[in-house]
Short mmCIF file of C-alpha atoms in Angstrom, two decimals:
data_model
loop_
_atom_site.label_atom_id
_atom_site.label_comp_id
_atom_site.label_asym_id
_atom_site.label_seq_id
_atom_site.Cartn_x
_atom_site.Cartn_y
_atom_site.Cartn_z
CA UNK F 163 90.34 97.16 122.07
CA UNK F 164 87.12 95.82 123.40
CA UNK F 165 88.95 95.10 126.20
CA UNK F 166 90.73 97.85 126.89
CA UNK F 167 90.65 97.71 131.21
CA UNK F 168 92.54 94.29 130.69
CA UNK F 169 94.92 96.18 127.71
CA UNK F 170 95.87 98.45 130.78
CA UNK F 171 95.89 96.12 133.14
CA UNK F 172 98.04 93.73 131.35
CA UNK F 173 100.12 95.15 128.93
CA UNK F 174 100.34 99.10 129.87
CA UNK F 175 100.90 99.04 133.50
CA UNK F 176 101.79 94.89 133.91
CA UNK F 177 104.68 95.26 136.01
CA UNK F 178 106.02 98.72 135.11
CA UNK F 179 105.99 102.04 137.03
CA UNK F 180 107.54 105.56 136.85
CA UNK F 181 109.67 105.74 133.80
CA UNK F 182 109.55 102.35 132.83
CA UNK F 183 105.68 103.01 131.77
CA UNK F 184 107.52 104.74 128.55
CA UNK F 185 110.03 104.54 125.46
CA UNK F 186 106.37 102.13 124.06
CA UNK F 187 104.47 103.03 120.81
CA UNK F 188 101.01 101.17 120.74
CA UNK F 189 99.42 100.81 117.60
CA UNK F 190 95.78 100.70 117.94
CA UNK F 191 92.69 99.63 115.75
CA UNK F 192 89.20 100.44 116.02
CA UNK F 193 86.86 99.53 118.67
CA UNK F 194 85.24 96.31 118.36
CA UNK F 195 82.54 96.44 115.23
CA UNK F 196 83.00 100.00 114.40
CA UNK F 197 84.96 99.53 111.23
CA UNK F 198 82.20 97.06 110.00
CA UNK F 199 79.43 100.30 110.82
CA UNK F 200 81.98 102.33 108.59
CA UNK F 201 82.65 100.46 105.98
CA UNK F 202 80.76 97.16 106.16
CA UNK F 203 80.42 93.92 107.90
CA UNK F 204 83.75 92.14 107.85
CA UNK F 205 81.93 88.62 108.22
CA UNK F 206 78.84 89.04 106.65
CA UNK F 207 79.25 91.79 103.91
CA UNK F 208 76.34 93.73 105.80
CA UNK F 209 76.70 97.53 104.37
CA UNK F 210 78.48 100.01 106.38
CA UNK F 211 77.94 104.12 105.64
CA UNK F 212 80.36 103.82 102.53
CA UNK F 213 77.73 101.53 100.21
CA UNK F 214 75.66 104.38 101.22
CA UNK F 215 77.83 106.48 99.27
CA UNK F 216 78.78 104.24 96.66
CA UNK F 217 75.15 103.38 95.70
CA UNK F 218 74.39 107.52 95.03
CA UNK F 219 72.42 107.14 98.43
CA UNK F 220 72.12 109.85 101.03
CA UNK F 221 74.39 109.22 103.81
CA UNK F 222 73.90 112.03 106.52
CA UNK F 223 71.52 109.97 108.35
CA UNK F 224 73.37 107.35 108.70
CA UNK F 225 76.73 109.27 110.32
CA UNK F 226 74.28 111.10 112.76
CA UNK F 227 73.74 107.43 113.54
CA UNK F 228 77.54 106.95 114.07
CA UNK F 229 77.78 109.27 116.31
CA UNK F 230 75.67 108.09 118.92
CA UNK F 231 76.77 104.78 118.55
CA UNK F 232 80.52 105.88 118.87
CA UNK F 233 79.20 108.39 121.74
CA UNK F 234 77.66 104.78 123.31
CA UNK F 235 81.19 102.97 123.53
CA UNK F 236 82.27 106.22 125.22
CA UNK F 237 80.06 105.65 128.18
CA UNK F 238 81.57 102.45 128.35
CA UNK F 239 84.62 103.25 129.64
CA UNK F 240 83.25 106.37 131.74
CA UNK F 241 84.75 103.98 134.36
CA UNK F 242 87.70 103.94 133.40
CA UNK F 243 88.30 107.40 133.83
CA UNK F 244 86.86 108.59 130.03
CA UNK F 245 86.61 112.27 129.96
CA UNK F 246 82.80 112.11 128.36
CA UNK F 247 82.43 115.55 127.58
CA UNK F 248 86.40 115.83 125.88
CA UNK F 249 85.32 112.59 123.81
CA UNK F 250 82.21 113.62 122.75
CA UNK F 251 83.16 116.58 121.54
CA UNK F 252 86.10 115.36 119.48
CA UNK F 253 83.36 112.23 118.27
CA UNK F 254 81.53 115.19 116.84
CA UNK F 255 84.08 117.17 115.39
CA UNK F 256 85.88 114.62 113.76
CA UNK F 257 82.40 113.11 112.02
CA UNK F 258 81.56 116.88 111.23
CA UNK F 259 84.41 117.27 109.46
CA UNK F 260 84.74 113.63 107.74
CA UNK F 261 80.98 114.61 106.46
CA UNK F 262 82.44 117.85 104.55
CA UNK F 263 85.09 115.76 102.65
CA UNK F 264 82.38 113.05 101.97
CA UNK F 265 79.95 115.81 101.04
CA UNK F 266 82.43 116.74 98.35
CA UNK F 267 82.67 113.42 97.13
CA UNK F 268 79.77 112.75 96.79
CA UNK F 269 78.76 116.07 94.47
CA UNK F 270 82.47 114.74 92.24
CA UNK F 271 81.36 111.49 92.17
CA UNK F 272 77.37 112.77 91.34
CA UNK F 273 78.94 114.81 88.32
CA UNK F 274 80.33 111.61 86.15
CA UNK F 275 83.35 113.87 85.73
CA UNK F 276 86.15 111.61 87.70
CA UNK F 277 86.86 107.99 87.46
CA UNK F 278 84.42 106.58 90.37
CA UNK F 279 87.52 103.86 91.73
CA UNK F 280 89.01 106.81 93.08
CA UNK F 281 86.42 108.87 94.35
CA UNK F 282 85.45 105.38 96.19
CA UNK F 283 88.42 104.48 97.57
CA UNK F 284 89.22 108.43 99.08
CA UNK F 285 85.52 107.73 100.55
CA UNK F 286 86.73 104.49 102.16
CA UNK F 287 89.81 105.78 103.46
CA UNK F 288 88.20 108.95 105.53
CA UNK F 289 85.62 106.56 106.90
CA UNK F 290 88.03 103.82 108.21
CA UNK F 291 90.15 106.56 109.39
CA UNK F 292 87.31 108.03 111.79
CA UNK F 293 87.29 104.30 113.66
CA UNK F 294 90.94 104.22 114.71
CA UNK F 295 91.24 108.13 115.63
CA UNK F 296 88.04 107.49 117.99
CA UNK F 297 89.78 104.59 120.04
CA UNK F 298 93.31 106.40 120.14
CA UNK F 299 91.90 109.42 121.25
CA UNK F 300 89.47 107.72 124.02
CA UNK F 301 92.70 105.52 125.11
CA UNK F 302 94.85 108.48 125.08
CA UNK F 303 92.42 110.34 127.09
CA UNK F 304 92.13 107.41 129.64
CA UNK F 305 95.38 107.07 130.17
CA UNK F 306 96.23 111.05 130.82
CA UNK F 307 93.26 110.82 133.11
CA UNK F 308 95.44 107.77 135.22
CA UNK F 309 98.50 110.49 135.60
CA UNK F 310 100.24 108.76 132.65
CA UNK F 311 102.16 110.65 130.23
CA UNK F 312 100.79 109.46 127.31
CA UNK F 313 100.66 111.38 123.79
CA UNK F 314 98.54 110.82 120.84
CA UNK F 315 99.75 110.26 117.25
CA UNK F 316 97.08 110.90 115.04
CA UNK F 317 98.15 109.72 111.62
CA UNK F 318 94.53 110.29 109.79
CA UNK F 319 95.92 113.50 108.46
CA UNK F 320 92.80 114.88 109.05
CA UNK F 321 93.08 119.05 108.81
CA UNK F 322 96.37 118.25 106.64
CA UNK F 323 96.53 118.42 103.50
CA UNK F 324 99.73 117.87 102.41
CA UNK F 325 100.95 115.47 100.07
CA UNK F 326 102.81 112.99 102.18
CA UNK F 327 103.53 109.29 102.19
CA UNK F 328 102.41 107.42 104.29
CA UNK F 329 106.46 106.78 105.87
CA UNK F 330 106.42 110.90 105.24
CA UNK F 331 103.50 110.85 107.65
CA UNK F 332 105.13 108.84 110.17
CA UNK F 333 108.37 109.84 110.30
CA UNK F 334 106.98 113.91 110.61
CA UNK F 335 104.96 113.09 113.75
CA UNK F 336 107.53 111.18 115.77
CA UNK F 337 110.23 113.03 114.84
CA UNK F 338 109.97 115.31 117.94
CA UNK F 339 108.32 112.55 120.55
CA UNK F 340 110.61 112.13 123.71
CA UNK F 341 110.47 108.35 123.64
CA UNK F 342 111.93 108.18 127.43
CA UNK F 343 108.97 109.77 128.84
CA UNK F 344 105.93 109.47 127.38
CA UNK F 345 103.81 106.46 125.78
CA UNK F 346 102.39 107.01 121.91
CA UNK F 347 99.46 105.81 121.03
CA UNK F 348 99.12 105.69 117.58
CA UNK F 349 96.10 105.47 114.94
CA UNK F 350 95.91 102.05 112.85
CA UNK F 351 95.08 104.58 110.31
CA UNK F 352 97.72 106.07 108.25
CA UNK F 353 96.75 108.88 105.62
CA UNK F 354 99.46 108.55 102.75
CA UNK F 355 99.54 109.78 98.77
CA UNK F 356 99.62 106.15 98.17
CA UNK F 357 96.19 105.08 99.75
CA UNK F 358 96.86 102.67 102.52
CA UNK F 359 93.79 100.69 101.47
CA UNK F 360 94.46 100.58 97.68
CA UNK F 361 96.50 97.64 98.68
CA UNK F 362 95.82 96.09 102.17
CA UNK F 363 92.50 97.00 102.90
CA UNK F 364 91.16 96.49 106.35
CA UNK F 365 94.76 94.94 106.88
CA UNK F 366 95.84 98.05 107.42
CA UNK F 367 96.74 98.40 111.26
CA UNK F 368 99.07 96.30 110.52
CA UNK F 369 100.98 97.94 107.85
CA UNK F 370 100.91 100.75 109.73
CA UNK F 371 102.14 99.12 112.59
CA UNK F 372 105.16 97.25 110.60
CA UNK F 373 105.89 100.57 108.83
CA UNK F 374 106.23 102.46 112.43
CA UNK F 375 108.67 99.49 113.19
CA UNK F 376 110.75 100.11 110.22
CA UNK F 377 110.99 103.35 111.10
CA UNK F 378 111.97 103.16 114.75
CA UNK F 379 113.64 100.28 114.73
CA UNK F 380 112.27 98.94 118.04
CA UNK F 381 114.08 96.26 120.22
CA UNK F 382 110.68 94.06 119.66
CA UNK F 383 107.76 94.75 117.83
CA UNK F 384 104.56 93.15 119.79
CA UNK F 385 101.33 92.21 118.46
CA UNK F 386 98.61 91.69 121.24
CA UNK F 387 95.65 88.91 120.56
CA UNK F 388 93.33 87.70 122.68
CA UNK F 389 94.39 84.11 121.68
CA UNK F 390 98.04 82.47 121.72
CA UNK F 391 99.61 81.78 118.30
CA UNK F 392 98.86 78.02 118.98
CA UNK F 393 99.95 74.73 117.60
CA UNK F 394 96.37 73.96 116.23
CA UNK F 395 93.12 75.87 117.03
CA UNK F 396 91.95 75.33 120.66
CA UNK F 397 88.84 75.36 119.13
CA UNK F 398 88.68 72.53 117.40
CA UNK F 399 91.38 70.26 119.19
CA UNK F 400 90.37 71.30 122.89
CA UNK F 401 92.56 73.93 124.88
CA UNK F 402 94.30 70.81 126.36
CA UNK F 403 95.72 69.49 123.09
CA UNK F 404 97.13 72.35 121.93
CA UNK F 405 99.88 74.74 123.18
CA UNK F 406 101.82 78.24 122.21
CA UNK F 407 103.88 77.41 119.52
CA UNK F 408 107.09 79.06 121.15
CA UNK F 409 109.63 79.94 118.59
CA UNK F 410 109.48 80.11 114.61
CA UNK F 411 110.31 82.30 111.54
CA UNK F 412 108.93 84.46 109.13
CA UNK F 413 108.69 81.98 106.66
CA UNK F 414 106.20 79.99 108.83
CA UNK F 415 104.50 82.96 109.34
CA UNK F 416 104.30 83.64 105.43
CA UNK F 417 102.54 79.93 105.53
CA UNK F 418 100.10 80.70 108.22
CA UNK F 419 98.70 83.40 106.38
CA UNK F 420 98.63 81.84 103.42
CA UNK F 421 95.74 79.85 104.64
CA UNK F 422 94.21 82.47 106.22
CA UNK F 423 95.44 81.76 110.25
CA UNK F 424 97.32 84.94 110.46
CA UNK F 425 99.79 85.98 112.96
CA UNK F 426 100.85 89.23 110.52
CA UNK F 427 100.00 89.94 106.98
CA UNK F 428 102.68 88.84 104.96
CA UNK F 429 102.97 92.44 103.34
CA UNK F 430 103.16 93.36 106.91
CA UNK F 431 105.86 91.03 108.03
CA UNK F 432 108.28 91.95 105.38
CA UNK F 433 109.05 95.11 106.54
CA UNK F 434 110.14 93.61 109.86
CA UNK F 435 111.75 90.67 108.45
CA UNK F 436 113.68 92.43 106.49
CA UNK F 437 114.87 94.91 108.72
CA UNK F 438 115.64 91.98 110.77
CA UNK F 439 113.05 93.17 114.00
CA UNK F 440 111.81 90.07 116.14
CA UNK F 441 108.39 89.99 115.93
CA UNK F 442 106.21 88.73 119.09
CA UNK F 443 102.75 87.56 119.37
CA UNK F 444 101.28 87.64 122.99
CA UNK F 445 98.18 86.82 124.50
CA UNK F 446 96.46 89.77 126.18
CA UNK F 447 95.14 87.89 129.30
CA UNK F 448 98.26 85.62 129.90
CA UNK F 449 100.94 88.73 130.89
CA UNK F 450 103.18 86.60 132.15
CA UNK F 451 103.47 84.08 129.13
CA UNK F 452 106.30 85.25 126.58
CA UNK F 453 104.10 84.05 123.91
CA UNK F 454 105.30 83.30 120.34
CA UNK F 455 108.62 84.87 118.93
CA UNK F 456 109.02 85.10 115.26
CA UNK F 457 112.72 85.67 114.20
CA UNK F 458 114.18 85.65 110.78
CA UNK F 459 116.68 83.01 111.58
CA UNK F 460 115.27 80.68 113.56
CA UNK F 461 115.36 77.00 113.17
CA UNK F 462 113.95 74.42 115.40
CA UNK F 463 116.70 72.32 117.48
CA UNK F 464 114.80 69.38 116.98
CA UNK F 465 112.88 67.91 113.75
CA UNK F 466 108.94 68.90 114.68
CA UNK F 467 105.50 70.07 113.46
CA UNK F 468 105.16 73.42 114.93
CA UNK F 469 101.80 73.97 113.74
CA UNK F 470 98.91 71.58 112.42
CA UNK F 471 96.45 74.21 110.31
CA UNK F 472 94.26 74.65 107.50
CA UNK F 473 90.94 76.06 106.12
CA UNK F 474 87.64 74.99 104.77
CA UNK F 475 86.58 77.52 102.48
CA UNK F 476 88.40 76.76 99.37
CA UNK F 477 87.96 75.14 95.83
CA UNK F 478 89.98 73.37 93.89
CA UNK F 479 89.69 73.52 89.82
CA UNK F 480 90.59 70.38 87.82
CA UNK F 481 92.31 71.58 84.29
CA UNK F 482 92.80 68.46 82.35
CA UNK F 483 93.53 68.39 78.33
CA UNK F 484 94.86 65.17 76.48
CA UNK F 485 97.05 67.74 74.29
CA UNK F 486 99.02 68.95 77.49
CA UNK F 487 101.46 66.25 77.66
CA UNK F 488 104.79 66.95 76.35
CA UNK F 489 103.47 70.15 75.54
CA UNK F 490 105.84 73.06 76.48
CA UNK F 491 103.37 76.31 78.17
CA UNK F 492 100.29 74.76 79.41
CA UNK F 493 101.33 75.38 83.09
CA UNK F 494 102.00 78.83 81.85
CA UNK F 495 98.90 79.47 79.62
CA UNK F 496 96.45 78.66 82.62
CA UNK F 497 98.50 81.23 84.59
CA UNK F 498 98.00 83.95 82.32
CA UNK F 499 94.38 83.24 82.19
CA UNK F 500 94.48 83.48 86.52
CA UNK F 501 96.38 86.32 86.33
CA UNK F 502 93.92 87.73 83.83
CA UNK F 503 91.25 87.33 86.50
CA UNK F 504 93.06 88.83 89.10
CA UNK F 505 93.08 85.47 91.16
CA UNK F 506 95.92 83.80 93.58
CA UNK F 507 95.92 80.25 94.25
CA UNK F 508 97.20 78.63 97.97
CA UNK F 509 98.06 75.03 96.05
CA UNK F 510 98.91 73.30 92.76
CA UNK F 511 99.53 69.47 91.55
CA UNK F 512 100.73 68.50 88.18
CA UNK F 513 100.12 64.84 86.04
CA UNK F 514 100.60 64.82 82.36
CA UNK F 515 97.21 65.69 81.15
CA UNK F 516 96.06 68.17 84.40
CA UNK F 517 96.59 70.70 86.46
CA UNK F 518 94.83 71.28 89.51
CA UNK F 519 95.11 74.44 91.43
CA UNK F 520 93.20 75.32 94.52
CA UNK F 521 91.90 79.09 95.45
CA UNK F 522 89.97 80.57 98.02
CA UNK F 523 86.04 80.20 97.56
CA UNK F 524 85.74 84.13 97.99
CA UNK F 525 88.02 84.54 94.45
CA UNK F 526 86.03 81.90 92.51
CA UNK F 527 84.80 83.34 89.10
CA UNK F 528 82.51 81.97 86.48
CA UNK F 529 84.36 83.91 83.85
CA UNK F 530 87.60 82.31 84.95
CA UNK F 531 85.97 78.70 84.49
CA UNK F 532 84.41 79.82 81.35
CA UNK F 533 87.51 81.07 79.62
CA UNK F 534 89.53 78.10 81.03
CA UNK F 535 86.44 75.65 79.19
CA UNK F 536 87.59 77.82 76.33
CA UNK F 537 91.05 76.31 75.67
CA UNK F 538 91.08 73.60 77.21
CA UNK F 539 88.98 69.95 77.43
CA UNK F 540 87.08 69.58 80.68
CA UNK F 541 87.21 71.69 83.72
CA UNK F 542 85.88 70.44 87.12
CA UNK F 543 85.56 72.41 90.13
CA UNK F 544 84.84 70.88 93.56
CA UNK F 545 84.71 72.75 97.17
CA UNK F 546 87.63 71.04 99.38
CA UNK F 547 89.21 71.67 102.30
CA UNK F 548 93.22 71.99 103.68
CA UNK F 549 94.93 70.70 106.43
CA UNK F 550 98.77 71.55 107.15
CA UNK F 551 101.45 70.37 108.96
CA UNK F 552 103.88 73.33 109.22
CA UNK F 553 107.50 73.88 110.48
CA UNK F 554 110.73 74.99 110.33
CA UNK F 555 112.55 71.44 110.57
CA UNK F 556 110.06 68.89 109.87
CA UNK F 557 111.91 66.63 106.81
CA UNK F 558 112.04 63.55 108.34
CA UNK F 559 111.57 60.55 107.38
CA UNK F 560 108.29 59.09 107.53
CA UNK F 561 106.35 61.46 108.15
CA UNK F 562 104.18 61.56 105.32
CA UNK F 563 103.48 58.33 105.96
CA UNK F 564 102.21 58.69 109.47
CA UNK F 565 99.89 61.45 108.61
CA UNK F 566 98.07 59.76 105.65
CA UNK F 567 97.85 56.52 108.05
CA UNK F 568 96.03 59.25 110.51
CA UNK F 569 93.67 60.12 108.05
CA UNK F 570 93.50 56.96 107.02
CA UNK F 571 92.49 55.69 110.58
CA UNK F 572 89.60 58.17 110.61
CA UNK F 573 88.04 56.96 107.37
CA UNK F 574 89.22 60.38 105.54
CA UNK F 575 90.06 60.61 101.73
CA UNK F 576 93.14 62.34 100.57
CA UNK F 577 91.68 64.50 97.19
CA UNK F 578 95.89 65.76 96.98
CA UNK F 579 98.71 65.83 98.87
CA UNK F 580 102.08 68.33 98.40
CA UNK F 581 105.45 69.58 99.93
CA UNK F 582 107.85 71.61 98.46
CA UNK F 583 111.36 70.70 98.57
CA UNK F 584 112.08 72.77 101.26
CA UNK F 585 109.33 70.57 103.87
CA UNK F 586 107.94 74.05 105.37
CA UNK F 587 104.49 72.84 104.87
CA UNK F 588 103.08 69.39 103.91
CA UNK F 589 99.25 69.93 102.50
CA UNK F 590 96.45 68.08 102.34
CA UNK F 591 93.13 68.28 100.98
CA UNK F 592 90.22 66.48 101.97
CA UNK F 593 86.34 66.97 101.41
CA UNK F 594 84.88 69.63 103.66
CA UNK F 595 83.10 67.92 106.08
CA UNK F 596 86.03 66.01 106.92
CA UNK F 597 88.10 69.43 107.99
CA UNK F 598 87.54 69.42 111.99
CA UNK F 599 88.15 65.25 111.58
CA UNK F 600 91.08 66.23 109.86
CA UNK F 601 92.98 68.73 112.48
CA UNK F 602 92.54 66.55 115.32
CA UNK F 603 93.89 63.55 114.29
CA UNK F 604 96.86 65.46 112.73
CA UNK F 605 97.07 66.94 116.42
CA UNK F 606 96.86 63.31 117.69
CA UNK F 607 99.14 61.91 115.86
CA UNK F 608 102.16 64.80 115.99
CA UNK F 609 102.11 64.01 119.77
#
């Protein structure tokens, strides 16, 4: 959305005119950095207006601070036809009337009444919600302004308070929408009994996004990035070792995200998958490329890595006990004491006396290690890093082989190595300072 003159450019008007501008829905999310003012810092947990709330603190000052800052990224696309006065005005209305409900809040929460999870969670949900109704409405706006027939679907369910789901939500305001001739622009945002955010968090957009799919049942449901859904990150290999990956499935997909290179979230993709919609990603300033298409079926023609990834910013924790061999329920034991904690793990290697299992570094807990030390021997935990070779027909033979032999080339340690039967993705972990080492001579040696 921060570059919303190419969005128009390139994916609203790109080769369409007269009625073939319509029959779209765009989902939108928040302009660049807003979300972070709302609720906090995506990247580096900086507080937003919500700690504000959630630390008893007064908050007023720092909306009246939102608003000029939202009524700044108006004036920058006063160019682009932005009606300034029409934006401002609904900027200030909608934070007016956000501040009421948080007001209220605030004076529950104050009493020690109500369970504060809730009242928290409510607070987090109006806030985001104020981010994705300011860029729909602005893009809307913009568009109208160009003589397009464009109509805004305002799913923040602010002013309504019904008790709908979020799919009640969405199916009410489409259900009248002439499709053939007009364009929807939709809010990331989707109010719902449920509480979008209990769940997905700032993942949201695209729930909402899969959930309008559902719905609809579009021919092609379209995600726009600035980047292509590559076969290793240009950033690390060099733009001119890397390509768009092409074709895959959902189940690659479900692997990418797993390590954190997302083209959907998973709980996103399901939806879709199930319902059996293609799903394409497409860069935003490449119109003319077709980009990635994720199907449900598809299965490359010929054996290949489709995608070399990983991530640097996990841990791996060493269970080892001399009592576990032959021992029926250790594996199971250690996963009660994870689920305990609330904590997923991307990876996990067996021997007779020890389990390893690898998590993100965000999830790591001193409890968990403490209550694993409990029951069992010796714990060790070590930061590591993961490198993947991921595909949809990769079993061949050999190929294990070549890619320890690349790492082995570059002087790199293998910590663990795993597949599952099905050969989707082959892991590896290596120390962390061997990560970026790690990609590109996967990338080198997959050709």
């Amino acid at each position: 959305m921060a570059a919303l003159k190419e969005v128009i450019d390139n994916i609203i008007l790109f080769e369409r005119n007269g009625d073939q501008l319509y029959n779209r829905v765009f989902v939108v999310s928040a302009f660049w950095g807003v979300t972070d003012l709302l609720l906090e810092n995506k990247k580096t947990g900086a507080p937003g207006v919500y700690h504000r709330i959630a630390k008893y603190q007064d908050f007023h000052r720092s909306l009246k601070e939102l608003v000029v800052k939202l009524k700044t990224i108006n004036q920058r696309y006063a160019g682009l036809g932005l009606d300034l006065t029409v934006a401002d005005r609904f900027v200030e209305n909608h934070v007016n009337e956000a501040q009421t409900y948080l007001e209220n809040l605030a004076n529950i929460l104050a009493s020690g009444y109500v369970s504060k999870e809730g009242i928290l969670l409510a607070a987090r949900e109006i806030l985001a919600s104020i981010g994705e109704s300011h860029s729909a409405f602005n893009f809307t706006n913009i568009l109208q302004q160009m003589g397009v027939n464009a109509t805004l679907v305002d799913l923040s369910g602010f002013g309504d308070h019904r008790a709908l789901t979020i799919d009640q939500r969405i199916k009410h305001a489409f259900k009248n929408i002439d499709f053939a001739h007009t364009i929807c622009i939709t809010t990331g945002y989707a109010k719902g009994t449920e509480g979008i955010m209990r769940e997905f968090n700032r993942g949201y957009s695209e729930v909402t996004f899969s959930k309008i799919a559902e719905i609809l049942k579009p021919k092609e449901a379209i995600i726009h990035k600035e980047y292509h859904l590559s076969t290793a990150d240009p950033a690390i290999v060099g733009e001119e070792n890397c390509r768009p990956v092409g074709f895959t499935n959902y189940d690659i997909a479900d692997q990418l995200a797993d390590v954190g290179m997302e083209a959907i979230h998973p709980k996103a993709s399901k939806p879709l998958e199930i319902s059996g919609i293609d799903l394409r990603i497409k860069n935003t300033f490449q119109p003319t490329h077709p980009g990635t298409l994720i199907t449900r079926e598809y299965i490359s023609e010929q054996k290949r890595v489709e995608v070399i990834t990983g991530t640097d910013k996990l841990m791996i924790i060493d269970v080892y006990d001399p009592l576990m061999v032959g021992n029926v329920g250790s594996d199971l034991h250690i996963m009660q004491i994870f689920y305990d904690h609330r904590i997923s793990y991307t990876f996990k290697t067996t021997s007779a006396n020890s389990i390893s299992i690898v998590i993100w570094e965000r999830d790591f807990d001193k409890k968990l290690i403490s209550k694993l030390e409990d029951n069992f021997e010796k714990v060790t935990v070590e930061k590591v890093a993961m490198v993947c070779l991921l595909g949809s027909n990769m079993d061949q033979p050999g190929l294990l082989a070549k890619s320890a032999g690349a790492l082995t080339e570059m002087g790199i340690n293998i910590k663990s190595t795993g597949a599952a039967l099905r050969k989707v993705n082959m892991q590896f972990l290596v120390a962390r300072e061997d990560f970026k080492t790690a990609i590109i001579a996967l990338n080198k040696a997959m050709g």
